[in-house]
XYZ file of C-alpha atoms in Angstrom:
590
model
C 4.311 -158.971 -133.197
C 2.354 -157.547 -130.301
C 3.156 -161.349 -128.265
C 6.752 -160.435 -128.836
C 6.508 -156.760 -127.180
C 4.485 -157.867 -124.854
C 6.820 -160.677 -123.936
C 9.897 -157.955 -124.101
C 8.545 -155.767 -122.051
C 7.682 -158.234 -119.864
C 11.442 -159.500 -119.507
C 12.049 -155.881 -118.861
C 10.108 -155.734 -115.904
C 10.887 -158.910 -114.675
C 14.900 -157.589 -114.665
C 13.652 -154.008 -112.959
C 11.823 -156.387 -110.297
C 15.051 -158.442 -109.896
C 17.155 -155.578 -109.819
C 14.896 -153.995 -107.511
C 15.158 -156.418 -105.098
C 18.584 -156.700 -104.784
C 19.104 -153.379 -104.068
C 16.623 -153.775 -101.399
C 17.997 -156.442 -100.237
C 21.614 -154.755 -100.099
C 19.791 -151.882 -98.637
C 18.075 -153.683 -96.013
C 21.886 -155.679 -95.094
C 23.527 -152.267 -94.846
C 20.947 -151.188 -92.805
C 21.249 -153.944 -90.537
C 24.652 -153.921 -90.374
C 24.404 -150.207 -89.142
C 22.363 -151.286 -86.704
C 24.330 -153.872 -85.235
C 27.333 -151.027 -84.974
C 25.795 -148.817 -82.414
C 27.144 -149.168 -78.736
C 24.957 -148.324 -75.838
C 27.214 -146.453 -73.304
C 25.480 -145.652 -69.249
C 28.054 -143.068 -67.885
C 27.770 -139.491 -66.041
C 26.959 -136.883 -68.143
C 29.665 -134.447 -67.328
C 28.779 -131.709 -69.864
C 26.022 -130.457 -72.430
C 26.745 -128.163 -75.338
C 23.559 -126.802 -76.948
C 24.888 -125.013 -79.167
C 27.086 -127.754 -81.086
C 24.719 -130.157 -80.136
C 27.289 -132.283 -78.136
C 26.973 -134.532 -74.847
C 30.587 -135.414 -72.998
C 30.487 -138.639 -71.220
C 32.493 -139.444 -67.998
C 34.843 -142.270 -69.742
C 34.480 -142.276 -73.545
C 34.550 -138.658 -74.148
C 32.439 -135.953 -75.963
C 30.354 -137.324 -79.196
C 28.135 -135.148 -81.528
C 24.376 -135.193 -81.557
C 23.306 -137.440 -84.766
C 20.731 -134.805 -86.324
C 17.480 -136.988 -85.718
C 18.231 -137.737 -82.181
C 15.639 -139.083 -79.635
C 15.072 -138.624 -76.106
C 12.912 -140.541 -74.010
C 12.189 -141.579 -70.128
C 11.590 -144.554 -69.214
C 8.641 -143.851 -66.092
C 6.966 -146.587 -63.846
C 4.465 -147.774 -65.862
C 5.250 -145.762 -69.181
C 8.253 -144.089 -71.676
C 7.526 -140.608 -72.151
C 9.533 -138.469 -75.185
C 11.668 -135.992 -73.781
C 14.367 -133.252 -74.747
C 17.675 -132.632 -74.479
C 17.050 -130.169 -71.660
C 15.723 -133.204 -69.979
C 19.451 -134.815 -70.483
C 21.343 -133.470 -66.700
C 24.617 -132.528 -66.290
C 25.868 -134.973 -63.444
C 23.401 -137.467 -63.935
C 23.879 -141.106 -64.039
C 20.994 -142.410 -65.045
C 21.314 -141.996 -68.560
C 22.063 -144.552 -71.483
C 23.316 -143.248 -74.864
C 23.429 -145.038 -78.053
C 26.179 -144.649 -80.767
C 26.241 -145.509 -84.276
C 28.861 -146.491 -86.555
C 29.519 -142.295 -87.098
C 30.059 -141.587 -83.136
C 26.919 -140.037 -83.200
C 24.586 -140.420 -80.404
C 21.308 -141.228 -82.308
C 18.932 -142.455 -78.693
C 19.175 -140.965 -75.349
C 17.417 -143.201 -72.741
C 17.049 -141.625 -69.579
C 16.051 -144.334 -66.440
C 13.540 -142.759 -64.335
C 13.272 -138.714 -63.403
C 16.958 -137.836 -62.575
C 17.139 -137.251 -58.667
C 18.089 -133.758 -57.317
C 20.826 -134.355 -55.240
C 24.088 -133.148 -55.718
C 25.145 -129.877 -57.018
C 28.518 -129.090 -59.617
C 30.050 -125.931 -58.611
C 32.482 -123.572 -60.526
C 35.457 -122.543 -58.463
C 36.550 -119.106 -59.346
C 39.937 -117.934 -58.795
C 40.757 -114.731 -55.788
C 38.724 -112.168 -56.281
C 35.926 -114.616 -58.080
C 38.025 -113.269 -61.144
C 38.058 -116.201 -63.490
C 37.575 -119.999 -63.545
C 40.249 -120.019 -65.392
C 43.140 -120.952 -62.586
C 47.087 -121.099 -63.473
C 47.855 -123.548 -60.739
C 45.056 -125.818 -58.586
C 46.738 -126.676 -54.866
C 44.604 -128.579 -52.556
C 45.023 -130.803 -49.000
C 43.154 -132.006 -46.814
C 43.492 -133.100 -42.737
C 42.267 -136.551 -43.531
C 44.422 -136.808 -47.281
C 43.622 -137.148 -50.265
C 43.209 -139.544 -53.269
C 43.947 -138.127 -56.904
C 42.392 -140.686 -59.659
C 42.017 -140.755 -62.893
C 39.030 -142.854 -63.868
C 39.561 -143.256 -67.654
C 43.788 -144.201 -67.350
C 42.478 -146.019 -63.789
C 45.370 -144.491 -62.089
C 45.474 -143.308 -58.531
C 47.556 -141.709 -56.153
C 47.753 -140.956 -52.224
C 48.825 -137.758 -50.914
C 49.428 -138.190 -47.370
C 47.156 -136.107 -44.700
C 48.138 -132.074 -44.537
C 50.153 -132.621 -47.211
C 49.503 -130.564 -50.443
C 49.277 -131.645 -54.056
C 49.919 -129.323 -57.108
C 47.741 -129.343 -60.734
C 49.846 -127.360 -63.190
C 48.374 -127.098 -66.813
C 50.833 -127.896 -70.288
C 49.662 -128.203 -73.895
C 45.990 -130.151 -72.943
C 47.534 -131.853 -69.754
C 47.530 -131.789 -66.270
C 51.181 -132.052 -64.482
C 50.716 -133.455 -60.836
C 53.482 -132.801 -58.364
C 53.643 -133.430 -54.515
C 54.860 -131.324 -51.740
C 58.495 -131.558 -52.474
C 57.964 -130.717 -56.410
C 57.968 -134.740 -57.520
C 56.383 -135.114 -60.705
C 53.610 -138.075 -60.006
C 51.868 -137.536 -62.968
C 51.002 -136.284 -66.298
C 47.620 -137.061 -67.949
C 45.350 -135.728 -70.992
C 42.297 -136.532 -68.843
C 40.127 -135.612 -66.312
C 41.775 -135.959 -62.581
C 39.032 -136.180 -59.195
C 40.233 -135.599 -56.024
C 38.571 -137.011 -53.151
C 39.045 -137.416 -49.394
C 37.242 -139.170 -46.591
C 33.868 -138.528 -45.985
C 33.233 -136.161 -42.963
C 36.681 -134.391 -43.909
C 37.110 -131.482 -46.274
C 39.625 -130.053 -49.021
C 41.120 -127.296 -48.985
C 41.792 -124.395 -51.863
C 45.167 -123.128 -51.058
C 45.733 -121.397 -53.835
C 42.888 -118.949 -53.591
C 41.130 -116.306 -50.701
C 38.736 -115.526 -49.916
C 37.088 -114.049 -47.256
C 37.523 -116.531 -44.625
C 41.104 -117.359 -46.197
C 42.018 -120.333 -47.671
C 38.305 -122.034 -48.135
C 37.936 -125.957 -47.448
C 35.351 -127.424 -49.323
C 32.957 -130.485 -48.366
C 32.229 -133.293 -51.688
C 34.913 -133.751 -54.330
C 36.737 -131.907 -57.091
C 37.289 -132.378 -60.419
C 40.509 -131.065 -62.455
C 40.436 -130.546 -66.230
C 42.414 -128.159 -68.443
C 40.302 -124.890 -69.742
C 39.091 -124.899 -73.441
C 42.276 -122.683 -74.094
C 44.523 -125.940 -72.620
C 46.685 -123.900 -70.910
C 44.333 -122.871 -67.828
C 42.694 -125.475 -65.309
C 39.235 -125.047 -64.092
C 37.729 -126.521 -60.990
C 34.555 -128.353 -60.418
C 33.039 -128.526 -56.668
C 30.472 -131.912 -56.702
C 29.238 -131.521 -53.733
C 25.410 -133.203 -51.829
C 22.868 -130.075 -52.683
C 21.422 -129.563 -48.834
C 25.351 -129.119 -47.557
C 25.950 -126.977 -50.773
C 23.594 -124.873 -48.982
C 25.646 -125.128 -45.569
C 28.239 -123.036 -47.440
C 25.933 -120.750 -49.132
C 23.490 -119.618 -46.697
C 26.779 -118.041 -44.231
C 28.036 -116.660 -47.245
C 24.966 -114.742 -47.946
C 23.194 -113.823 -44.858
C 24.978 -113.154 -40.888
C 24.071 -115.347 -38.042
C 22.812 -112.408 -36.113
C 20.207 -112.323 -38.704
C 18.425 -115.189 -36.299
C 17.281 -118.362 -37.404
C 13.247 -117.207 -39.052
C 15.671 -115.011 -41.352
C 17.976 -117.796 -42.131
C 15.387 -120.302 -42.561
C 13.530 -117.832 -45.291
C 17.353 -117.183 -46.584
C 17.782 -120.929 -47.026
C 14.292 -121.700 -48.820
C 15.392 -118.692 -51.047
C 18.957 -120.179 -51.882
C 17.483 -123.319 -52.526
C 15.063 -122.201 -54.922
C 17.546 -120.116 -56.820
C 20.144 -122.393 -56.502
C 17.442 -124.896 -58.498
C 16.647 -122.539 -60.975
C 19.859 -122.218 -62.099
C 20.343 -125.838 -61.941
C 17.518 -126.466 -64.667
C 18.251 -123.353 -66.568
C 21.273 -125.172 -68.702
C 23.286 -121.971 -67.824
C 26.456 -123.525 -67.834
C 26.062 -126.803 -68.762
C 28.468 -126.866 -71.197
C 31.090 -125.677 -69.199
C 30.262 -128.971 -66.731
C 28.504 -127.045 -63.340
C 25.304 -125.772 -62.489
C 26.561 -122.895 -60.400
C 29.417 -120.297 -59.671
C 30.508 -119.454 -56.702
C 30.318 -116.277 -57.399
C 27.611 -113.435 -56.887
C 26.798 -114.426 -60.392
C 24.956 -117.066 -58.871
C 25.184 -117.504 -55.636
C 28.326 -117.053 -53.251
C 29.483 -119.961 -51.889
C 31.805 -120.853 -49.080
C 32.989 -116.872 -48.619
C 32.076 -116.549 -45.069
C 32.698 -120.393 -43.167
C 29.751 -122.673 -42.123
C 28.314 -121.963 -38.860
C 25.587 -123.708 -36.313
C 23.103 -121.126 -36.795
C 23.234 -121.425 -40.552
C 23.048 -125.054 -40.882
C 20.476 -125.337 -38.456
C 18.172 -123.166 -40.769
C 19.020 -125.426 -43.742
C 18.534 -128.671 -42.032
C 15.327 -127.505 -41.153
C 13.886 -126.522 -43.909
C 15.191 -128.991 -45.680
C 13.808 -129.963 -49.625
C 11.532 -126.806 -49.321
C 11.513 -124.607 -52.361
C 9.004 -122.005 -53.470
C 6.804 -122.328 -56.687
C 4.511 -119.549 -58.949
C 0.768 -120.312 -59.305
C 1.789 -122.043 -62.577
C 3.554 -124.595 -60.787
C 6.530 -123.066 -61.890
C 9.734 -122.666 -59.849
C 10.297 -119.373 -58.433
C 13.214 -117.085 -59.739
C 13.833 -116.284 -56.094
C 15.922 -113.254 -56.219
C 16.970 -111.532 -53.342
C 19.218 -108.661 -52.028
C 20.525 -106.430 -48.987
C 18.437 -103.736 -48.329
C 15.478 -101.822 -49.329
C 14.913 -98.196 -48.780
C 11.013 -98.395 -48.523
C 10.114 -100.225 -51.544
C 10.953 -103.339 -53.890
C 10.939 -103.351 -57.584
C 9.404 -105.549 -60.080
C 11.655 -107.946 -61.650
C 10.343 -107.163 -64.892
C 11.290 -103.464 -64.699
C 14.876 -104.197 -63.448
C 15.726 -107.398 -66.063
C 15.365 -107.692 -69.686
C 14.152 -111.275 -71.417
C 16.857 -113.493 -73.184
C 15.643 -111.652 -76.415
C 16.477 -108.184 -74.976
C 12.821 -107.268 -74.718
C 12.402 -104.699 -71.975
C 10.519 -104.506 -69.694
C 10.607 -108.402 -69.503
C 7.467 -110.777 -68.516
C 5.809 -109.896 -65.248
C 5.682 -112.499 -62.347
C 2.817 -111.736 -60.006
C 5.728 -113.334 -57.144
C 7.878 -110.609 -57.765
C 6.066 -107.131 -57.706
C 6.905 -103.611 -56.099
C 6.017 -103.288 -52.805
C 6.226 -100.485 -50.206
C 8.427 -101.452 -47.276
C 7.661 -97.981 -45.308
C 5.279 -97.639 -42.499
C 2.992 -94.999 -42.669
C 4.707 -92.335 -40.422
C 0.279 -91.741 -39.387
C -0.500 -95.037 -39.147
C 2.197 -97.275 -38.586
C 0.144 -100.276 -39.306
C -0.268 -99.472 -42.899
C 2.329 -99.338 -45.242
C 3.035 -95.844 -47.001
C 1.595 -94.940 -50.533
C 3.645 -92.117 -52.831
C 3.622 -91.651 -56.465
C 6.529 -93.699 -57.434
C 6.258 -91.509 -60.887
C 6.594 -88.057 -59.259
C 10.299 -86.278 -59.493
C 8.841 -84.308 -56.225
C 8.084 -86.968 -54.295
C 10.430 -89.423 -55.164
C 13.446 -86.356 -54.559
C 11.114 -85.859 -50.702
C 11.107 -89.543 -49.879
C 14.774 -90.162 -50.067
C 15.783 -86.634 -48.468
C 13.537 -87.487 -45.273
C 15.663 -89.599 -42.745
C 12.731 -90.028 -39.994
C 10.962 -92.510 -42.341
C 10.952 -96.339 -40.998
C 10.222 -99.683 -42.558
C 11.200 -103.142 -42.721
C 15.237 -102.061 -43.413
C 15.622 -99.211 -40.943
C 18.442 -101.075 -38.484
C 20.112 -101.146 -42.563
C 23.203 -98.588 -42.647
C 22.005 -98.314 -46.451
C 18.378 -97.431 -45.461
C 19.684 -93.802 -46.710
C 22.414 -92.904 -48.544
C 23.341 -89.607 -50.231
C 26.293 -88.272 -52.186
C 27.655 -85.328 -54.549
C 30.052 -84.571 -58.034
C 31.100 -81.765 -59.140
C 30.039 -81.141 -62.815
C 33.666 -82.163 -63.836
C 33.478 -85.568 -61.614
C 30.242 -86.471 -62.773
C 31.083 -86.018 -66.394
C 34.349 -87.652 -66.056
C 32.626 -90.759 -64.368
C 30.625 -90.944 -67.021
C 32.573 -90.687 -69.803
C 34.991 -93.017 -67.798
C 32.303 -95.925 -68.282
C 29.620 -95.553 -71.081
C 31.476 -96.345 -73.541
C 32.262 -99.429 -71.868
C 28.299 -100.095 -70.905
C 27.414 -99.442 -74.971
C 29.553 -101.901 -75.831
C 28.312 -104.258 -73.063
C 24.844 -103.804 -73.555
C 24.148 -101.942 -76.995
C 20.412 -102.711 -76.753
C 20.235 -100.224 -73.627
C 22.468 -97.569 -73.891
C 21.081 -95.323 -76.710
C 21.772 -92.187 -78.496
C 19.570 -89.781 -79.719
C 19.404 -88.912 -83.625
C 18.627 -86.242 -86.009
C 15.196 -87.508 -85.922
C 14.911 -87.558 -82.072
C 14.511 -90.964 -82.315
C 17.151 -92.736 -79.672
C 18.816 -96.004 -81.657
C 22.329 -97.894 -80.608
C 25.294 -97.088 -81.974
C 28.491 -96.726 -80.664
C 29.510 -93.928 -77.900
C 32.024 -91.409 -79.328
C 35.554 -92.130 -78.050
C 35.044 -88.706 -75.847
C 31.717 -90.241 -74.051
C 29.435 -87.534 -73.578
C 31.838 -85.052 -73.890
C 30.698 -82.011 -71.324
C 28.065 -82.642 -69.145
C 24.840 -80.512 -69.654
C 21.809 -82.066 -67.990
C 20.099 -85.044 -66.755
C 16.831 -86.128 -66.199
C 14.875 -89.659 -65.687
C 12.741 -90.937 -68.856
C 10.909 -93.726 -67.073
C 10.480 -95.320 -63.389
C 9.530 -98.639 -62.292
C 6.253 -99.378 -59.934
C 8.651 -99.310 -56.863
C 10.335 -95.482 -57.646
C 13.574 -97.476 -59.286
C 15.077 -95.708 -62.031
C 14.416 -97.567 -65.845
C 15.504 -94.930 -68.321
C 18.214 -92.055 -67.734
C 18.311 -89.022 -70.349
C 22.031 -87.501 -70.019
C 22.484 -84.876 -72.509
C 26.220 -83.781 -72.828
C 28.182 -81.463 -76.028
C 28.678 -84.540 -78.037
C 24.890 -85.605 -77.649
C 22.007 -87.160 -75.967
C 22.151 -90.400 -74.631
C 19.108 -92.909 -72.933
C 20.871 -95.573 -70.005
C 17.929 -98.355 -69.754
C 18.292 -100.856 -66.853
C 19.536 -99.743 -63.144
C 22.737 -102.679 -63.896
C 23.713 -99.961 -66.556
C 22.611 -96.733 -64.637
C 24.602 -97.824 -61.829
C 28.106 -98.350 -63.139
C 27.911 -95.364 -65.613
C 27.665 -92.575 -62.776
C 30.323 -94.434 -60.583
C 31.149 -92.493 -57.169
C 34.586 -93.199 -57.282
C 37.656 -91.070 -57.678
C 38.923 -94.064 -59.864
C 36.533 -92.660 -62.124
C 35.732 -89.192 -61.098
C 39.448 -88.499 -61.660
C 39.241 -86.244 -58.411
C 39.147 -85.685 -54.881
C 37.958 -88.875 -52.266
C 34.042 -89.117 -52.995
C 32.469 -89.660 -49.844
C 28.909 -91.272 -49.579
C 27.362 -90.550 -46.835
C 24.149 -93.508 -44.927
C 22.152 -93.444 -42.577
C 19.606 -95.632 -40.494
C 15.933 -94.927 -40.401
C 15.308 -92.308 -37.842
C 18.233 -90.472 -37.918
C 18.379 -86.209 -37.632
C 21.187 -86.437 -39.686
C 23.729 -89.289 -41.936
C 26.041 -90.519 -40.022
C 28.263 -92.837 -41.955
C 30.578 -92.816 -44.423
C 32.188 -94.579 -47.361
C 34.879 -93.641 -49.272
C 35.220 -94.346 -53.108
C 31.730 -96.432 -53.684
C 32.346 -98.335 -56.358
C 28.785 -97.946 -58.049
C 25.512 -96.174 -56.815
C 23.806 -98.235 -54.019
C 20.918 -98.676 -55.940
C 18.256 -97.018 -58.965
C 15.821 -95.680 -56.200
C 17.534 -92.436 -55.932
C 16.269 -88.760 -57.090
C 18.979 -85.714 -57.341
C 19.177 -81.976 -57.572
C 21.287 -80.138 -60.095
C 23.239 -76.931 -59.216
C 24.879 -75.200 -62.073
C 27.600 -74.466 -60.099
C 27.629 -76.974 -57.284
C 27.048 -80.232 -59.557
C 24.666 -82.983 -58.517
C 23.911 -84.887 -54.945
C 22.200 -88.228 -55.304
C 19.062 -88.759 -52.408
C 18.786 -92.755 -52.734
C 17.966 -95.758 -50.253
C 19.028 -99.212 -49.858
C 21.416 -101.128 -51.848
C 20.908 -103.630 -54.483
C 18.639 -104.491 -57.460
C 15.236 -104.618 -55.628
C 13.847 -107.693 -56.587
C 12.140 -110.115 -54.178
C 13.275 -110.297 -50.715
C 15.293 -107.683 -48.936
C 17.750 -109.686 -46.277
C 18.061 -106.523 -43.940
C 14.280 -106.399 -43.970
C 13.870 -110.204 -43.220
C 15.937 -109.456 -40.351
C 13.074 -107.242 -38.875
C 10.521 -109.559 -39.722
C 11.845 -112.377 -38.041
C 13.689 -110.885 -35.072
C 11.756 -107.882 -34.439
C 8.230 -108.852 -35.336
C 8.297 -112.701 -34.655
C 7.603 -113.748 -38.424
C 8.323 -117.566 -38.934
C 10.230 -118.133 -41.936
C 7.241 -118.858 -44.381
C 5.721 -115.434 -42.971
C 8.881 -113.603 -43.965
C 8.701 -115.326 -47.472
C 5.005 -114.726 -48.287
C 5.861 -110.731 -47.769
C 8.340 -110.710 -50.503
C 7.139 -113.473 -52.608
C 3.104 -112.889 -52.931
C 1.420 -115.411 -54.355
C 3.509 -118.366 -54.100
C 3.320 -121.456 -52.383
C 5.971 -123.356 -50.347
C 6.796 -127.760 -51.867
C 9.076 -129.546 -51.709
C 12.037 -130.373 -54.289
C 10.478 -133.852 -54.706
C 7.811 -132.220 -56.863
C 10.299 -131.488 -59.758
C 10.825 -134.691 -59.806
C 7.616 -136.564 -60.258
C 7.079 -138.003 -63.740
């Protein structure tokens, strides 16, 4: 009896063995077979989506991440496990592999990706949008429209234009004489001979109608009924159209040269920071990265790239710099982290020991020392900006000083013209006081503030810049953190002010008395400002300089480098303390 259960449940076993190993074996084939579906693909990357973990290749299109993924580099002697923020937009030394699913499930990327071109947004007139209704370019030496994944091409004769026009997801192409040559789903390039440029005729900008060095790229907007244009173009000559664009010739060449290393730097940071890599580019060409080919290429300007050339400024980590600049300072900088919130909205942000408050004013005893106030004093803030005679780096700046005055009607309806607009930008930093005292975001009432009844500052950076405005009006109190969201609440405009011309008055260091004017400022200069308040009269704004504050002042590498003599590196060093200067090659290195 027991020999026949044992033998039983022997069988038993025998079958669950059996069985077992079939569906191993099945297992094992399907597995297999899976892995002889995948395709490797080696194509640009033309754009990264983090957020829906998707990578768009040149030819095949956009796939979807597979959710165990891998990333890895292949080095000189060694494979090293990356990230996807390893994976560059524009790079062509990548490999992806994709199973049966369309899923890329391995990303091989071929060495450290070189640094050397750069993928620019084109923004409409007016840097408005880079969403454009019509794209017309031509060029002096012609052009060649292809379209890599059809393999279609077409020649438009030299000086001749050629017109994109977006329909439904497609691109129409017409000639000069309205012709339709084409009409294609996918991604068009326009290219001309090397040497030659192509030119934007459908936008302005400063210069005109701006001609462009590289290629362009043509694709519809995520909408499909907008195009958007992408500049590839090499990175040093990117900078040939920056560098004018951002700092006068006058300037003189050390100024240039520190402008350049700057532009580079930034320009780099924003190329590793994924900002807009799923929209295909690295930059704008907009102040909301860099401008770019505003103001024409000129001798003086290349000449300063060319010779400084790969140089880039890094932290004490090793890190690279977030080289911010801007026009003028009225005697002192600002500290990055008291201007700019982290990603996370925490406020004041990490400090960088590169980007500190400084005091740009010479001691008016001892002019070579640099003056000392208390940046947290009312009184001497509201002194500093009221005296004209002081000098410092910016005093040839016409924003050196600056002053101008509302009535208690135009400064409430300025106000209530824009905070509405600046709580719903930025609820984090535009507050309102509750029962409690506490101040906590919530939305603006519909009337703003309501009357104005008095204003004071809550908080000032190391430099004197304003952090935290108190504006208490009928329908409450309200807190404005950040100087982005101080300045274009109390806008000196009568677009805003609903009244008479508002007239700011500047003036140069050493002056008895302002001397120029501007009508209708769009938005206070700058945070370093202090004010008086007359119950009848309304308020006049004291400030100096214009712009954020951070990192170098352009006016006051002017002086530096004309004035005093400072090479470019000298100029640098004063704005950007403990740094040191490399070259791009670094970022490179595996």
């Amino acid at each position: 009896m027991l020999i026949r259960k044992a033998r039983k449940f022997l069988g038993v076993m025998v079958m669950i063995v059996l069985v077992t190993s079939l569906f191993s074996q099945v297992g094992q084939a399907s597995a297999a077979e899976e892995e002889r579906s995948w395709k490797d693909y080696t194509e640009k990357i033309m754009a990264k989506d983090n957020d829906n973990g998707t990578l768009e290749l040149e030819l095949q299109g956009t796939f979807k991440l597979a959710k165990n993924y891998d990333v890895t580099l292949k080095g000189e002697n060694r494979v090293y496990q990356k990230a996807l923020a390893d994976v560059r937009v524009g790079a062509e030394n990548v490999t992806v592999r994709v199973n049966h699913k369309n899923e890329i499930t391995k990303i091989f990327i071929d060495r450290p990706t070189p640094i050397e071109t750069m993928r620019v947004g084109i923004m409409t007139s007016g840097f408005a949008s880079v969403d454009h209704d019509t794209i017309v370019l031509s060029s002096k030496a012609g052009l060649e429209i292809v379209d890599k994944v059809a393999g279609e091409a077409f020649t438009i004769p030299a000086n001749e234009i050629v017109t994109f026009r977006p329909s439904e997801n497609e691109i129409t192409l017409t000639n000069a004489t309205g012709e339709v040559l084409y009409t294609t789903p996918n991604r068009l390039y326009a290219f001309t001979e090397e040497g030659s440029k192509i030119k934007v005729e459908n936008i302005t900008r400063a210069s005109g109608d701006p001609s462009y060095r590289g290629f362009f790229e043509i694709t519809t907007s995520q909408s499909g009924d907008k195009l958007n244009l992408i500049n590839e173009v090499d990175f040093e000559q990117y900078l040939y159209q920056v560098v004018p664009s951002e700092m006068p010739a006058y300037f003189g060449v050390n100024a240039l040269k520190a402008q350049a290393v700057a532009a580079r730097t930034y320009a780099l940071g924003d190329y590793l920071s994924d900002r807009f890599a799923k929209d295909g580019f690295f930059v704008l060409d907009s102040v909301m990265s860099q401008v770019y080919n505003n103001t024409p290429e000129n001798a003086a300007t290349t000449q300063a790239v060319n010779e400084t050339a790969g140089v880039i400024m890094l932290g004490e980590d090793g890190s690279l710099v977030d080289a911010r600049y801007y026009s003028t300072s009225g005697g002192y900088g600002a500290s990055k982290h008291q201007v700019w919130a982290e990603a996370d909205g925490t406020f004041p942000s990490k400090v960088l020991p590169y980007l500190i408050a400084q005091s740009h004013t010479f001691d008016p005893n001892d002019s070579s020392k640099m003056l000392e106030i208390d940046t947290q004093s009312e009184e001497e803030i509201l002194a500093f900006y009221k005296t004209l005679s002081h000098t410092g780096y910016d005093g040839n700046s016409p924003w050196f000083r600056w002053k101008t005055s509302l009535s208690k009607e135009e400064l409430e309806n300025t106000i209530n013209a824009n905070i509405v607009n600046r709580q719903a930008a930025d609820p984090k930093f535009v507050l309102t006081q509750n029962e409690a005292g506490e101040f906590v975001s919530q939305p603006i009432p519909a009337e703003g503030i309501g009357e104005f009844v008095d204003m004071y500052v809550a908080k000032r950076g190391d430099g004197g810049n304003i952090m935290e405005l108190v504006i208490e009006g009928t329908t409450g109190t309200y807190k404005i953190i950040k100087e982005y969201n101080i300045r274009f609440t109390i806008r000196p405009s009568n677009a805003f002010t609903k009244g008479e011309t508002v007239v700011l008055h500047r003036a140069v260091a050493g002056s008895s008395d302002y001397t120029g004017t501007l009508d209708n400022y769009t938005i206070l200069p700058s945070a370093f400002f202090g004010f008086e308040i007359d119950e009848e009269k309304g308020v006049t704004f004291y400030g100096g300089g214009n712009g954020h504050g951070v990192g170098m002042s352009q006016y006051g590498a002017y002086y530096l480098g004309t004035t005093l003599g400072y090479e470019f590196d000298r100029i640098l060093t004063s704005y950007y303390p403990n740094m040191s200067l490399q070259n791009t090659s670094v970022l490179t290195q595996e």
